[in-house]
Tab-separated table of C-alpha atoms in Angstrom:
chain	number	residue	atom	x	y	z
D	1	VAL	CA	13.549	-21.968	85.323
D	2	PRO	CA	10.865	-24.535	86.310
D	3	ARG	CA	11.786	-28.133	86.472
D	4	ALA	CA	10.840	-30.277	83.472
D	5	LEU	CA	8.312	-32.894	84.512
D	6	VAL	CA	7.120	-35.987	82.650
D	7	PRO	CA	3.915	-37.929	83.496
D	8	VAL	CA	4.197	-41.463	84.843
D	9	GLY	CA	0.987	-43.486	84.353
D	10	ALA	CA	-2.271	-42.235	82.773
D	11	GLY	CA	-5.498	-40.504	83.716
D	12	ASP	CA	-6.078	-38.272	86.656
D	13	GLY	CA	-3.818	-40.437	88.790
D	14	ALA	CA	-0.700	-39.656	86.713
D	15	VAL	CA	2.413	-38.892	88.767
D	16	TYR	CA	4.965	-36.334	87.472
D	17	THR	CA	8.674	-36.912	88.029
D	18	ALA	CA	11.741	-34.711	87.177
D	19	LEU	CA	13.381	-35.397	83.797
D	20	LEU	CA	16.893	-34.549	85.121
D	21	PRO	CA	18.495	-35.168	88.476
D	22	GLN	CA	19.067	-32.133	90.662
D	23	GLU	CA	22.849	-32.033	90.023
D	24	GLU	CA	22.360	-31.967	86.254
D	25	GLN	CA	19.694	-29.294	86.575
D	26	VAL	CA	22.185	-27.055	88.410
D	27	ASP	CA	24.739	-27.680	85.692
D	28	VAL	CA	22.225	-26.762	82.962
D	29	LEU	CA	21.273	-23.587	84.810
D	30	GLU	CA	24.928	-22.531	85.084
D	31	ARG	CA	25.460	-23.144	81.392
D	32	LEU	CA	22.369	-21.162	80.486
D	33	ASP	CA	23.558	-18.310	82.676
D	34	PHE	CA	26.957	-18.395	80.931
D	35	VAL	CA	25.271	-18.289	77.497
D	36	LEU	CA	23.111	-15.352	78.523
D	37	ARG	CA	26.138	-13.414	79.762
D	38	ASN	CA	27.981	-14.088	76.506
D	39	ILE	CA	24.985	-12.944	74.483
D	40	SER	CA	24.862	-9.718	76.490
D	41	GLU	CA	28.584	-9.094	75.962
D	42	LEU	CA	28.289	-9.854	72.261
D	43	ARG	CA	25.419	-7.393	71.988
D	44	LYS	CA	27.585	-4.699	73.588
D	45	GLU	CA	30.472	-5.628	71.298
D	46	VAL	CA	28.264	-5.292	68.217
D	47	GLU	CA	27.167	-1.846	69.386
D	48	GLU	CA	30.775	-0.769	69.901
D	49	LEU	CA	31.799	-2.096	66.508
D	50	ARG	CA	28.916	-0.257	64.875
D	51	SER	CA	29.927	2.955	66.639
D	52	SER	CA	33.582	2.481	65.679
D	53	LEU	CA	32.651	1.995	62.040
D	54	GLN	CA	30.741	5.272	62.099
D	55	HIS	CA	33.730	7.039	63.665
D	56	LEU	CA	36.027	5.423	61.112
D	57	ALA	CA	33.908	6.690	58.226
D	58	ALA	CA	33.935	10.192	59.707
D	59	GLU	CA	37.728	10.049	60.133
D	60	ILE	CA	38.234	8.950	56.526
D	61	ILE	CA	36.086	11.812	55.275
D	62	GLY	CA	37.967	14.265	57.482
D	63	GLU	CA	41.384	12.991	56.369
D	64	VAL	CA	40.440	13.180	52.688
D	65	ARG	CA	39.128	16.699	53.140
D	66	SER	CA	42.262	17.728	55.052
D	67	HIS	CA	44.498	16.205	52.384
D	68	LEU	CA	42.702	18.087	49.637
D	69	GLU	CA	43.057	21.341	51.548
D	70	GLU	CA	46.758	20.762	52.173
D	71	THR	CA	47.479	20.034	48.525
D	72	GLN	CA	45.964	23.365	47.583
D	73	LYS	CA	48.218	25.320	49.906
D	74	VAL	CA	51.608	26.613	48.834
D	75	THR	CA	53.863	27.162	51.805
D	76	ARG	CA	56.783	29.445	51.202
D	77	ARG	CA	59.063	30.641	53.885
D	78	ARG	CA	61.763	33.308	53.618
D	79	ARG	CA	64.781	32.426	55.620
D	80	PHE	CA	66.041	35.997	55.543
D	81	PRO	CA	63.095	38.392	55.601
D	82	PHE	CA	65.085	41.455	54.498
D	83	PRO	CA	67.787	40.371	52.043
D	84	ARG	CA	70.047	42.957	50.489
D	85	GLU	CA	69.377	43.122	46.741
D	86	ARG	CA	71.397	44.563	43.908
D	87	SER	CA	70.233	44.942	40.345
D	88	ASP	CA	72.265	43.772	37.378
D	89	SER	CA	74.424	46.458	35.841
D	90	THR	CA	74.230	46.647	32.073
D	91	GLY	CA	76.564	49.566	31.621
D	92	SER	CA	79.031	50.195	34.355
D	93	SER	CA	79.649	48.048	37.422
D	94	SER	CA	79.445	51.114	39.640
D	95	ILE	CA	75.742	51.774	39.024
D	96	TYR	CA	73.392	50.548	41.793
D	97	PHE	CA	69.673	51.165	42.064
D	98	THR	CA	67.586	52.050	45.087
D	99	ALA	CA	63.855	52.576	45.328
D	100	SER	CA	62.803	56.218	45.042
D	101	SER	CA	60.236	57.109	47.675
D	102	GLY	CA	59.820	60.825	46.956
D	103	ALA	CA	58.990	63.012	43.934
D	104	ALA	CA	60.973	62.745	40.750
D	105	ASN	CA	64.193	64.734	40.763
D	106	THR	CA	65.731	65.170	37.344
D	107	ASP	CA	68.872	66.736	38.815
D	108	ASP	CA	69.770	63.423	40.507
D	109	GLY	CA	69.509	61.541	37.246
D	110	GLU	CA	66.242	59.661	37.691
D	111	SER	CA	65.864	56.518	35.608
D	112	GLU	CA	62.735	54.800	34.343
D	113	GLY	CA	60.298	53.170	36.821
D	114	GLY	CA	60.936	55.628	39.666
D	115	TYR	CA	64.520	54.522	40.366
D	116	SER	CA	67.474	56.885	40.721
D	117	THR	CA	71.130	56.142	40.190
D	118	ALA	CA	73.546	56.353	43.070
D	119	ASN	CA	75.876	58.496	40.919
D	120	ALA	CA	74.505	60.820	38.258
D	121	GLU	CA	77.665	60.617	36.219
D	122	SER	CA	78.487	57.432	34.378
D	123	ASP	CA	81.855	55.728	34.561
D	124	TYR	CA	82.256	56.395	30.882
D	125	ASP	CA	82.053	60.180	31.415
D	126	ARG	CA	84.554	60.071	34.248
D	127	GLU	CA	86.902	57.926	32.238
D	128	SER	CA	86.633	60.293	29.262
D	129	GLU	CA	87.625	63.245	31.414
D	130	ARG	CA	90.546	61.383	32.888
D	131	GLU	CA	91.666	60.185	29.451
D	132	SER	CA	91.642	63.725	28.150
D	133	GLU	CA	93.783	64.842	31.073
D	134	GLU	CA	96.087	61.886	31.597
D	135	GLY	CA	96.192	60.185	28.226
D	136	GLU	CA	94.537	57.384	26.342
D	137	ASP	CA	96.565	54.558	27.919
D	138	GLU	CA	95.880	55.575	31.549
D	139	VAL	CA	93.356	53.399	33.394
D	140	SER	CA	90.647	55.173	35.355
D	141	CYS	CA	91.469	54.985	39.025
D	142	GLU	CA	87.810	55.493	39.868
D	143	THR	CA	86.800	52.463	37.832
D	144	VAL	CA	89.482	50.389	39.533
D	145	ARG	CA	88.250	51.496	42.928
D	146	THR	CA	84.655	50.732	41.892
D	147	VAL	CA	85.493	47.227	40.698
D	148	ARG	CA	87.431	46.601	43.857
D	149	ARG	CA	84.501	47.837	45.950
D	150	ASP	CA	82.119	45.552	44.018
D	151	SER	CA	84.366	42.565	44.635
D	152	LEU	CA	84.500	43.354	48.307
D	153	ASP	CA	80.732	43.667	48.372
D	154	LEU	CA	80.347	40.188	46.862
D	155	VAL	CA	82.713	38.655	49.379
D	156	ASN	CA	81.034	40.390	52.273
D	157	GLU	CA	77.622	39.234	51.064
D	158	ASP	CA	78.717	35.597	51.037
D	159	GLU	CA	80.299	36.012	54.442
D	160	THR	CA	77.090	37.600	55.673
D	161	HIS	CA	75.081	34.550	54.589
D	162	LEU	CA	77.552	32.279	56.347
D	163	MET	CA	77.321	34.383	59.468
D	164	LEU	CA	73.520	34.239	59.325
D	165	ASP	CA	73.591	30.431	58.905
D	166	SER	CA	75.922	30.138	61.875
D	167	SER	CA	73.728	32.470	63.893
D	168	LEU	CA	70.612	30.414	63.105
D	169	GLU	CA	72.331	27.173	64.104
D	170	GLU	CA	73.536	28.734	67.338
D	171	GLY	CA	70.051	30.064	68.038
D	172	LEU	CA	68.535	26.631	67.388
D	173	GLY	CA	70.979	24.995	69.781
D	174	GLN	CA	70.104	27.428	72.557
D	175	LEU	CA	66.390	26.993	71.853
D	176	LEU	CA	66.597	23.196	72.080
D	177	GLN	CA	68.530	23.360	75.351
D	178	GLN	CA	65.919	25.658	76.836
D	179	ALA	CA	63.103	23.396	75.583
D	180	ASP	CA	64.728	20.349	77.205
D	181	ARG	CA	65.128	22.208	80.481
D	182	LEU	CA	61.489	23.325	80.519
D	183	HIS	CA	60.308	19.805	79.608
D	184	SER	CA	62.033	18.461	82.723
D	185	GLY	CA	60.334	21.030	84.969
D	186	ASP	CA	56.891	21.302	86.511
D	187	GLU	CA	53.609	21.794	84.667
D	188	GLN	CA	54.014	25.560	84.374
D	189	GLU	CA	57.478	25.176	82.838
D	190	LYS	CA	56.190	22.572	80.406
D	191	ARG	CA	53.496	24.994	79.277
D	192	GLU	CA	56.160	27.674	78.801
D	193	GLY	CA	58.226	25.228	76.760
D	194	PHE	CA	55.247	24.404	74.567
D	195	GLN	CA	54.581	28.096	73.879
D	196	LEU	CA	58.286	28.725	73.232
D	197	LEU	CA	58.401	26.047	70.544
D	198	LEU	CA	55.173	27.256	68.950
D	199	ASN	CA	56.579	30.781	68.723
D	200	ASN	CA	59.641	29.505	66.838
D	201	LYS	CA	57.902	26.995	64.582
D	202	LEU	CA	58.022	29.257	61.520
D	203	ALA	CA	61.790	29.633	61.736
D	204	TYR	CA	62.710	25.995	62.509
D	205	ALA	CA	59.856	23.921	61.053
D	206	ASP	CA	62.316	22.134	58.745
D	207	GLN	CA	64.608	20.981	61.564
D	208	LYS	CA	64.263	17.399	62.784
D	209	ASP	CA	65.386	18.008	66.381
D	210	PHE	CA	62.950	20.902	66.662
D	211	LEU	CA	59.966	18.958	65.315
D	212	TRP	CA	60.194	15.960	67.619
D	213	ARG	CA	60.560	18.275	70.599
D	214	LEU	CA	57.452	20.117	69.455
D	215	ALA	CA	55.630	16.770	69.303
D	216	ARG	CA	56.926	15.976	72.800
D	217	ALA	CA	55.511	19.289	74.015
D	218	HIS	CA	52.127	18.370	72.505
D	219	SER	CA	52.321	15.102	74.449
D	220	ASP	CA	53.053	17.020	77.664
D	221	MET	CA	50.050	19.279	77.118
D	222	SER	CA	47.790	16.300	76.384
D	223	GLU	CA	48.933	14.614	79.579
D	224	MET	CA	48.502	17.692	81.785
D	225	THR	CA	45.088	18.929	80.682
D	226	GLU	CA	41.950	17.490	82.250
D	227	ASP	CA	39.531	18.265	79.415
D	228	THR	CA	38.944	15.242	77.159
D	229	ASP	CA	38.558	17.260	73.966
D	230	GLU	CA	41.762	19.183	74.655
D	231	LYS	CA	43.626	15.950	75.379
D	232	ARG	CA	42.525	14.546	72.035
D	233	SER	CA	43.336	17.797	70.207
D	234	TYR	CA	46.886	18.090	71.576
D	235	ALA	CA	47.634	14.431	70.857
D	236	SER	CA	46.194	14.676	67.338
D	237	ASP	CA	48.208	17.813	66.494
D	238	GLY	CA	51.417	16.267	67.783
D	239	LYS	CA	50.783	13.076	65.825
D	240	GLU	CA	50.352	15.100	62.630
D	241	GLU	CA	53.679	16.837	63.267
D	242	MET	CA	55.405	13.479	63.578
D	243	GLU	CA	53.726	12.073	60.471
D	244	ILE	CA	55.275	14.928	58.491
D	245	ALA	CA	58.638	14.439	60.191
D	246	LEU	CA	58.737	10.678	59.516
D	247	GLN	CA	58.290	11.323	55.800
D	248	LYS	CA	61.675	13.097	55.851
D	249	TRP	CA	63.498	11.425	58.732
D	250	ASP	CA	62.468	7.791	58.860
D	251	GLN	CA	65.792	6.946	60.531
D	252	SER	CA	65.182	9.153	63.573
D	253	ALA	CA	64.661	7.146	66.760
D	254	GLU	CA	63.088	10.132	68.535
D	255	CYS	CA	60.541	10.660	65.765
D	256	HIS	CA	59.437	7.014	65.940
D	257	GLN	CA	59.367	7.101	69.728
D	258	TRP	CA	57.173	10.174	70.098
D	259	TYR	CA	54.930	9.133	67.233
D	260	ALA	CA	54.221	5.935	69.182
D	261	VAL	CA	53.587	7.882	72.399
D	262	LEU	CA	51.116	10.245	70.729
D	263	CYS	CA	49.325	7.350	69.029
D	264	GLY	CA	48.899	5.735	72.426
D	265	GLN	CA	47.569	8.939	73.991
D	266	LEU	CA	45.125	9.441	71.141
D	267	SER	CA	43.831	5.857	71.367
D	268	GLU	CA	42.808	6.344	74.999
D	269	HIS	CA	39.710	8.148	73.715
D	270	GLU	CA	38.862	5.641	70.973
D	271	SER	CA	36.867	2.424	70.734
D	272	ILE	CA	38.223	-1.033	71.582
D	273	GLN	CA	38.850	-1.769	67.916
D	274	LYS	CA	40.817	1.451	67.470
D	275	ARG	CA	42.862	0.846	70.610
D	276	ILE	CA	43.832	-2.631	69.491
D	277	GLN	CA	44.722	-1.394	66.019
D	278	THR	CA	46.828	1.386	67.538
D	279	GLY	CA	48.601	-1.185	69.677
D	280	TYR	CA	50.133	-2.726	66.552
D	281	VAL	CA	51.285	0.701	65.339
D	282	PHE	CA	52.712	1.529	68.778
D	283	LYS	CA	54.724	-1.705	68.919
D	284	GLU	CA	56.023	-1.246	65.369
D	285	HIS	CA	57.413	2.240	65.993
D	286	ILE	CA	58.861	1.432	69.417
D	287	ASP	CA	60.696	-1.558	67.928
D	288	LYS	CA	62.046	0.746	65.205
D	289	ALA	CA	63.173	3.304	67.798
D	290	ILE	CA	65.035	0.595	69.734
D	291	GLU	CA	66.651	-0.634	66.529
D	292	LEU	CA	67.883	2.870	65.689
D	293	LYS	CA	68.900	3.816	69.242
D	294	PRO	CA	69.322	0.682	71.374
D	295	GLU	CA	70.691	2.548	74.415
D	296	ASP	CA	67.646	4.757	75.021
D	297	PRO	CA	65.959	3.648	78.286
D	298	LYS	CA	62.677	5.405	77.481
D	299	SER	CA	61.974	3.118	74.514
D	300	TYR	CA	62.413	0.012	76.684
D	301	TYR	CA	60.162	1.542	79.319
D	302	LEU	CA	57.437	2.149	76.732
D	303	LEU	CA	57.818	-1.374	75.364
D	304	GLY	CA	57.588	-2.766	78.905
D	305	ARG	CA	54.339	-0.920	79.499
D	306	TRP	CA	52.951	-2.274	76.211
D	307	CYS	CA	53.873	-5.838	77.160
D	308	TYR	CA	52.329	-5.484	80.605
D	309	GLN	CA	49.064	-4.116	79.230
D	310	VAL	CA	48.839	-6.813	76.563
D	311	SER	CA	49.458	-9.527	79.151
D	312	HIS	CA	46.469	-8.171	81.129
D	313	LEU	CA	43.980	-7.792	78.266
D	314	GLY	CA	40.410	-8.628	79.212
D	315	TRP	CA	38.205	-11.258	77.628
D	316	LEU	CA	36.431	-8.768	75.367
D	317	GLU	CA	39.675	-7.230	74.113
D	318	LYS	CA	41.111	-10.653	73.311
D	319	LYS	CA	37.957	-11.730	71.470
D	320	THR	CA	37.910	-8.494	69.487
D	321	ALA	CA	41.570	-8.849	68.545
D	322	SER	CA	41.031	-12.460	67.454
D	323	ALA	CA	38.034	-11.487	65.340
D	324	LEU	CA	39.680	-8.511	63.618
D	325	PHE	CA	43.281	-9.603	63.202
D	326	GLU	CA	44.927	-12.821	62.093
D	327	ALA	CA	47.650	-12.552	64.728
D	328	PRO	CA	46.427	-10.927	67.961
D	329	PRO	CA	49.077	-9.131	70.049
D	330	THR	CA	50.810	-11.410	72.518
D	331	ALA	CA	53.106	-10.619	75.430
D	332	THR	CA	53.712	-11.955	78.918
D	333	VAL	CA	54.467	-10.447	82.299
D	334	GLN	CA	57.969	-11.912	81.966
D	335	ASP	CA	58.455	-9.937	78.723
D	336	ALA	CA	57.413	-6.761	80.484
D	337	LEU	CA	59.750	-7.462	83.414
D	338	GLN	CA	62.758	-7.955	81.109
D	339	ASN	CA	62.164	-4.578	79.464
D	340	PHE	CA	61.759	-2.748	82.787
D	341	LEU	CA	64.942	-4.350	84.121
D	342	ARG	CA	66.716	-3.246	80.929
D	343	VAL	CA	65.669	0.319	81.748
D	344	GLU	CA	67.302	0.069	85.178
D	345	GLU	CA	70.411	-1.403	83.585
D	346	LEU	CA	70.766	1.523	81.171
D	347	SER	CA	69.666	4.253	83.590
D	348	PRO	CA	69.266	3.288	87.269
D	349	GLY	CA	66.397	5.205	88.836
D	350	PHE	CA	65.034	6.242	85.440
D	351	SER	CA	61.539	6.731	86.859
D	352	LYS	CA	59.467	5.966	89.904
D	353	ALA	CA	56.759	4.440	87.715
D	354	GLY	CA	59.268	2.034	86.162
D	355	ARG	CA	60.258	0.596	89.535
D	356	VAL	CA	56.604	0.264	90.544
D	357	TYR	CA	56.014	-1.729	87.359
D	358	ILE	CA	58.918	-4.023	88.262
D	359	ALA	CA	57.324	-4.624	91.676
D	360	LYS	CA	53.959	-5.369	90.029
D	361	CYS	CA	55.592	-7.839	87.622
D	362	TYR	CA	57.292	-9.713	90.475
D	363	ARG	CA	54.014	-9.723	92.404
D	364	ASP	CA	52.152	-11.191	89.415
D	365	LEU	CA	54.873	-13.836	89.020
D	366	GLY	CA	54.553	-14.813	92.693
D	367	ASN	CA	57.944	-13.484	93.853
D	368	ASN	CA	56.742	-11.398	96.808
D	369	SER	CA	60.187	-10.793	98.323
D	370	ALA	CA	61.456	-9.231	95.071
D	371	ALA	CA	58.236	-7.239	94.804
D	372	VAL	CA	58.753	-5.758	98.282
D	373	LEU	CA	62.388	-4.942	97.439
D	374	TRP	CA	61.418	-2.964	94.338
D	375	MET	CA	58.569	-1.287	96.190
D	376	ASN	CA	61.106	0.067	98.660
D	377	LEU	CA	63.411	1.145	95.834
D	378	ALA	CA	60.524	2.926	94.133
D	379	ALA	CA	59.670	4.770	97.347
D	380	GLU	CA	63.147	6.334	97.342
D	381	LEU	CA	62.549	8.191	94.059
D	382	PRO	CA	60.730	11.549	93.878
D	383	VAL	CA	57.484	12.175	92.002
D	384	ASN	CA	58.455	14.036	88.803
D	385	THR	CA	55.564	13.315	86.441
D	386	LYS	CA	51.846	12.687	86.505
D	387	GLU	CA	52.555	9.023	85.854
D	388	ASP	CA	54.849	8.950	88.889
D	389	ALA	CA	52.003	10.368	90.983
D	390	GLU	CA	49.666	7.609	89.790
D	391	SER	CA	52.298	4.965	90.516
D	392	GLU	CA	52.694	6.430	94.010
D	393	ARG	CA	49.045	5.646	94.698
D	394	GLU	CA	49.481	2.121	93.338
D	395	LEU	CA	52.517	1.737	95.581
D	396	GLU	CA	50.477	2.650	98.652
D	397	GLU	CA	47.783	0.127	97.693
D	398	MET	CA	50.372	-2.611	97.225
D	399	ARG	CA	51.900	-1.836	100.617
D	400	SER	CA	48.517	-2.030	102.354
D	401	VAL	CA	47.810	-5.401	100.709
D	402	CYS	CA	51.210	-6.764	101.761
D	403	GLN	CA	50.663	-5.625	105.363
D	404	GLU	CA	47.279	-7.335	105.462
């Protein structure tokens, strides 16, 4: 930027002097540079907002189309695929009908519609014969035996249903235990757990404890895969499962917790506006999960991560939040630290990543001795998850900085 000069005197002998002193010129240049940087950032922000609006319109169209398709579907599920049926008896209680698969046989007493009676003789004929032999006041023993057999059949049928219900509940319990065990294993076991739950979805899709575990398995798959489209697909499918579950079980802490987790995973691939909007949803459902189940350390860990991320929002994220929302999200490093310490109080050694976060909070607050203490405590825990592996790298970086 050339210096601004003004003429002193007149004619060819005019002398030009600077309008501003050198110190003020430097100040003006710095301010102009700041304005130019802000204009560049605002231009980028406008482009991102324009892109997000296009994505939002596409999502609305897709959701409307999906809703219309779902309303046209009628989902019916048989709990017992091969129930034992018995037709109503209009004559005698001893007559049962079974489907006739062969040619008609008139000797067996075929009835209309291709059905044959189990006994060709009617109870009335048998009773008539017995009455002629034993007298009019004698009750047919065969009829008594038939009625007794029918009564036993009814009782056994009810007991059979009860046994089937008990068997299904027992099978669900074993399935959930196996799913929990596989979820705590390595990546291969988590994939096996995901496939196990998918294979049993038809039988247990109306069970709350099954559905939130299925959503958890979707979260595991989204975390493990490296492909961006697959990550988004797994997270989106799991979120849809939880949306259905929350319509029935709004008082389930696990449903709120995993819905928040999947929303967070899905927002990682969205625009700044979408991520900020999802942050409100995440906080709302985590708070609800803590309200319903205040002794669950995982909810406090998730809330601590949210607070830490909010406390480290960049300038662009803060400006976007202020422009789009009346009350931008607020949280401090101290808020995050309190939640992470609550995790250790409820479950000491809950995760390696949690202790690394505690060390980072103390470092940000200027308490280096406490930060080193929690770094050492974090180093004692094994790496169980992908997040633990990432925190292990952060731990090594923090150690190198402290040594320097």
